[in-house]
PDB file of C-alpha atoms in Angstrom:
ATOM      1  CA  UNK X 230     -14.911 -14.887 -15.270  1.00  0.00           C
ATOM      2  CA  UNK X 231     -14.462 -14.984 -11.483  1.00  0.00           C
ATOM      3  CA  UNK X 232     -11.430 -13.012 -10.708  1.00  0.00           C
ATOM      4  CA  UNK X 233      -9.802 -13.007  -7.114  1.00  0.00           C
ATOM      5  CA  UNK X 234      -7.354 -10.933  -5.946  1.00  0.00           C
ATOM      6  CA  UNK X 235      -4.330 -11.193  -3.351  1.00  0.00           C
ATOM      7  CA  UNK X 236      -2.491  -7.911  -2.705  1.00  0.00           C
ATOM      8  CA  UNK X 237       0.966  -8.078  -0.907  1.00  0.00           C
ATOM      9  CA  UNK X 238       1.757  -4.698   0.402  1.00  0.00           C
ATOM     10  CA  UNK X 239       4.529  -2.755   1.925  1.00  0.00           C
ATOM     11  CA  UNK X 240       5.587   0.974   1.969  1.00  0.00           C
ATOM     12  CA  UNK X 241       7.831  -0.098  -1.016  1.00  0.00           C
ATOM     13  CA  UNK X 242       5.667  -1.357  -3.141  1.00  0.00           C
ATOM     14  CA  UNK X 243       2.334  -3.636  -3.711  1.00  0.00           C
ATOM     15  CA  UNK X 244       2.911  -6.891  -5.252  1.00  0.00           C
ATOM     16  CA  UNK X 245      -0.873  -7.688  -7.207  1.00  0.00           C
ATOM     17  CA  UNK X 246      -1.480 -11.704  -7.775  1.00  0.00           C
ATOM     18  CA  UNK X 247      -5.295 -11.779  -9.623  1.00  0.00           C
ATOM     19  CA  UNK X 248      -6.369 -15.625  -9.995  1.00  0.00           C
ATOM     20  CA  UNK X 249      -8.857 -16.577 -12.856  1.00  0.00           C
ATOM     21  CA  UNK X 250      -9.292 -20.073 -13.659  1.00  0.00           C
ATOM     22  CA  UNK X 251      -6.607 -21.633 -12.059  1.00  0.00           C
ATOM     23  CA  UNK X 252      -4.161 -19.199 -13.558  1.00  0.00           C
ATOM     24  CA  UNK X 253      -2.325 -16.200 -12.163  1.00  0.00           C
ATOM     25  CA  UNK X 254      -0.973 -12.830 -12.579  1.00  0.00           C
ATOM     26  CA  UNK X 255       1.761 -10.741 -10.804  1.00  0.00           C
ATOM     27  CA  UNK X 256       1.804  -6.967 -11.058  1.00  0.00           C
ATOM     28  CA  UNK X 257       4.226  -4.947  -9.212  1.00  0.00           C
ATOM     29  CA  UNK X 258       3.247  -1.360  -8.124  1.00  0.00           C
ATOM     30  CA  UNK X 259       6.215   0.916  -6.554  1.00  0.00           C
ATOM     31  CA  UNK X 260       4.842   2.810  -4.088  1.00  0.00           C
ATOM     32  CA  UNK X 261       7.217   6.187  -4.726  1.00  0.00           C
ATOM     33  CA  UNK X 262       7.035   7.158  -0.924  1.00  0.00           C
ATOM     34  CA  UNK X 263      10.160   8.675   0.521  1.00  0.00           C
ATOM     35  CA  UNK X 264      11.013   7.097   3.632  1.00  0.00           C
ATOM     36  CA  UNK X 265      13.942   8.829   4.764  1.00  0.00           C
ATOM     37  CA  UNK X 266      14.145  12.731   2.809  1.00  0.00           C
ATOM     38  CA  UNK X 267      15.817  15.600   3.545  1.00  0.00           C
ATOM     39  CA  UNK X 268      14.151  18.625   2.399  1.00  0.00           C
ATOM     40  CA  UNK X 269      16.227  21.314   0.564  1.00  0.00           C
ATOM     41  CA  UNK X 270      17.981  23.810   2.556  1.00  0.00           C
ATOM     42  CA  UNK X 271      17.706  22.098   5.952  1.00  0.00           C
ATOM     43  CA  UNK X 272      20.259  22.583   8.313  1.00  0.00           C
ATOM     44  CA  UNK X 273      19.409  22.385  11.719  1.00  0.00           C
ATOM     45  CA  UNK X 274      15.828  21.237  13.239  1.00  0.00           C
ATOM     46  CA  UNK X 275      14.605  25.183  13.542  1.00  0.00           C
ATOM     47  CA  UNK X 276      15.745  28.433  11.815  1.00  0.00           C
ATOM     48  CA  UNK X 277      15.473  31.311  13.187  1.00  0.00           C
ATOM     49  CA  UNK X 278      13.663  34.056  10.572  1.00  0.00           C
ATOM     50  CA  UNK X 279      12.887  36.939  13.006  1.00  0.00           C
ATOM     51  CA  UNK X 280      10.789  36.100  15.731  1.00  0.00           C
ATOM     52  CA  UNK X 281       9.502  33.200  14.143  1.00  0.00           C
ATOM     53  CA  UNK X 282      10.840  29.567  14.142  1.00  0.00           C
ATOM     54  CA  UNK X 283      10.655  27.301  11.081  1.00  0.00           C
ATOM     55  CA  UNK X 284      10.352  23.542  11.375  1.00  0.00           C
ATOM     56  CA  UNK X 285      10.901  21.087   8.484  1.00  0.00           C
ATOM     57  CA  UNK X 286       8.384  18.167   9.498  1.00  0.00           C
ATOM     58  CA  UNK X 287       5.062  19.298   8.110  1.00  0.00           C
ATOM     59  CA  UNK X 288       6.410  19.579   4.985  1.00  0.00           C
ATOM     60  CA  UNK X 289       7.994  16.204   5.306  1.00  0.00           C
ATOM     61  CA  UNK X 290       4.679  14.754   6.688  1.00  0.00           C
ATOM     62  CA  UNK X 291       2.320  16.798   4.147  1.00  0.00           C
ATOM     63  CA  UNK X 292       4.789  15.144   0.925  1.00  0.00           C
ATOM     64  CA  UNK X 293       4.663  11.393   2.664  1.00  0.00           C
ATOM     65  CA  UNK X 294       0.951  11.750   3.132  1.00  0.00           C
ATOM     66  CA  UNK X 295       0.845  12.501  -0.805  1.00  0.00           C
ATOM     67  CA  UNK X 296       2.903  10.030  -1.832  1.00  0.00           C
ATOM     68  CA  UNK X 297       0.642   7.400   0.145  1.00  0.00           C
ATOM     69  CA  UNK X 298      -2.881   8.704  -0.945  1.00  0.00           C
ATOM     70  CA  UNK X 299      -1.280   8.554  -4.671  1.00  0.00           C
ATOM     71  CA  UNK X 300      -0.397   4.853  -3.940  1.00  0.00           C
ATOM     72  CA  UNK X 301      -3.549   4.269  -2.598  1.00  0.00           C
ATOM     73  CA  UNK X 302      -5.122   5.394  -5.235  1.00  0.00           C
ATOM     74  CA  UNK X 303      -3.397   3.118  -7.969  1.00  0.00           C
ATOM     75  CA  UNK X 304      -4.210   0.226  -6.137  1.00  0.00           C
ATOM     76  CA  UNK X 305      -7.631   0.963  -5.988  1.00  0.00           C
ATOM     77  CA  UNK X 306      -8.204   1.111  -9.707  1.00  0.00           C
ATOM     78  CA  UNK X 307      -6.461  -2.369  -9.742  1.00  0.00           C
ATOM     79  CA  UNK X 308      -9.774  -3.683  -7.156  1.00  0.00           C
ATOM     80  CA  UNK X 309     -12.698  -2.454  -9.064  1.00  0.00           C
ATOM     81  CA  UNK X 310     -12.780  -5.002 -11.623  1.00  0.00           C
ATOM     82  CA  UNK X 311     -12.474  -8.700  -8.871  1.00  0.00           C
ATOM     83  CA  UNK X 312     -14.701 -10.391  -6.904  1.00  0.00           C
ATOM     84  CA  UNK X 313     -12.812 -10.586  -3.324  1.00  0.00           C
ATOM     85  CA  UNK X 314      -9.823  -8.886  -2.551  1.00  0.00           C
ATOM     86  CA  UNK X 315      -7.634 -10.593   0.527  1.00  0.00           C
ATOM     87  CA  UNK X 316      -4.675  -7.964   1.937  1.00  0.00           C
ATOM     88  CA  UNK X 317      -1.823  -9.544   3.455  1.00  0.00           C
ATOM     89  CA  UNK X 318       2.480  -7.891   4.178  1.00  0.00           C
ATOM     90  CA  UNK X 319       4.626  -6.821   7.012  1.00  0.00           C
ATOM     91  CA  UNK X 320       3.816  -2.987   7.554  1.00  0.00           C
ATOM     92  CA  UNK X 321       1.175  -0.665   8.521  1.00  0.00           C
ATOM     93  CA  UNK X 322      -0.213   0.437   5.212  1.00  0.00           C
ATOM     94  CA  UNK X 323      -2.274  -2.829   4.796  1.00  0.00           C
ATOM     95  CA  UNK X 324      -4.249  -1.151   7.231  1.00  0.00           C
ATOM     96  CA  UNK X 325      -4.378   2.637   5.786  1.00  0.00           C
ATOM     97  CA  UNK X 326      -5.462   0.725   2.425  1.00  0.00           C
ATOM     98  CA  UNK X 327      -8.184  -0.988   4.410  1.00  0.00           C
ATOM     99  CA  UNK X 328      -9.268   2.023   5.451  1.00  0.00           C
ATOM    100  CA  UNK X 329      -9.285   3.474   2.053  1.00  0.00           C
ATOM    101  CA  UNK X 330     -11.314  -0.121   0.869  1.00  0.00           C
ATOM    102  CA  UNK X 331     -14.076   0.370   3.846  1.00  0.00           C
ATOM    103  CA  UNK X 332     -14.543   4.294   2.623  1.00  0.00           C
ATOM    104  CA  UNK X 333     -15.558   3.311  -0.695  1.00  0.00           C
ATOM    105  CA  UNK X 334     -19.167   1.938  -0.954  1.00  0.00           C
ATOM    106  CA  UNK X 335     -18.180  -0.278  -4.027  1.00  0.00           C
ATOM    107  CA  UNK X 336     -15.493  -1.674  -2.595  1.00  0.00           C
ATOM    108  CA  UNK X 337     -15.989  -2.568   0.956  1.00  0.00           C
ATOM    109  CA  UNK X 338     -17.847  -6.102   0.383  1.00  0.00           C
ATOM    110  CA  UNK X 339     -14.735  -7.335  -1.762  1.00  0.00           C
ATOM    111  CA  UNK X 340     -12.681  -7.597   1.189  1.00  0.00           C
ATOM    112  CA  UNK X 341     -12.308 -10.624   2.690  1.00  0.00           C
ATOM    113  CA  UNK X 342      -9.035 -10.308   4.777  1.00  0.00           C
ATOM    114  CA  UNK X 343      -5.991  -8.845   6.096  1.00  0.00           C
ATOM    115  CA  UNK X 344      -2.876 -10.580   7.557  1.00  0.00           C
ATOM    116  CA  UNK X 345       0.094 -10.178   8.602  1.00  0.00           C
ATOM    117  CA  UNK X 346       3.007 -11.849   6.447  1.00  0.00           C
ATOM    118  CA  UNK X 347       6.741 -11.673   6.394  1.00  0.00           C
ATOM    119  CA  UNK X 348       9.003 -10.910   3.903  1.00  0.00           C
ATOM    120  CA  UNK X 349       7.919 -13.840   1.015  1.00  0.00           C
ATOM    121  CA  UNK X 350       9.188 -14.023  -2.718  1.00  0.00           C
ATOM    122  CA  UNK X 351       7.228 -14.379  -5.457  1.00  0.00           C
ATOM    123  CA  UNK X 352       6.320 -17.650  -5.317  1.00  0.00           C
ATOM    124  CA  UNK X 353       5.908 -18.091  -1.987  1.00  0.00           C
ATOM    125  CA  UNK X 354       3.072 -14.983  -2.275  1.00  0.00           C
ATOM    126  CA  UNK X 355       1.461 -16.979  -4.782  1.00  0.00           C
ATOM    127  CA  UNK X 356       1.077 -20.213  -3.321  1.00  0.00           C
ATOM    128  CA  UNK X 357      -0.035 -18.220  -0.161  1.00  0.00           C
ATOM    129  CA  UNK X 358      -2.810 -16.671  -1.877  1.00  0.00           C
ATOM    130  CA  UNK X 359      -3.876 -19.739  -3.919  1.00  0.00           C
ATOM    131  CA  UNK X 360      -3.924 -21.657  -0.540  1.00  0.00           C
ATOM    132  CA  UNK X 361      -6.258 -19.008   1.160  1.00  0.00           C
ATOM    133  CA  UNK X 362      -8.894 -19.025  -1.906  1.00  0.00           C
ATOM    134  CA  UNK X 363      -8.688 -22.829  -2.042  1.00  0.00           C
ATOM    135  CA  UNK X 364     -10.014 -22.258   1.728  1.00  0.00           C
TER     136      UNK X 364
END
């Protein structure tokens, strides 16, 4: 059974559209990536403890990277058993996911394209993916 997938990806969520036998299925995966967060205890940019200065930027970056990796891993599980994948969306997340696909030797050949797109409704996403695979 031939299965093609289109993924509209953003930092908030990924909409996975699976096409097989002229039917489509939609699955939405939330990312849980916090874009604006505040570390408890953070009051100023720098806090002074003895002769040291401490910043919370590194903690925020590590937490965001961890959340992004978790999101990417959940998307990689969805792509395992398909024949081809196309990525589209407005954010940089599609480029991050493209790099992860290229690192995985089993999934490298499945990626057929990465395209910029604006914010679309679910029906528009399904139509976009169907039009892409008809070509």
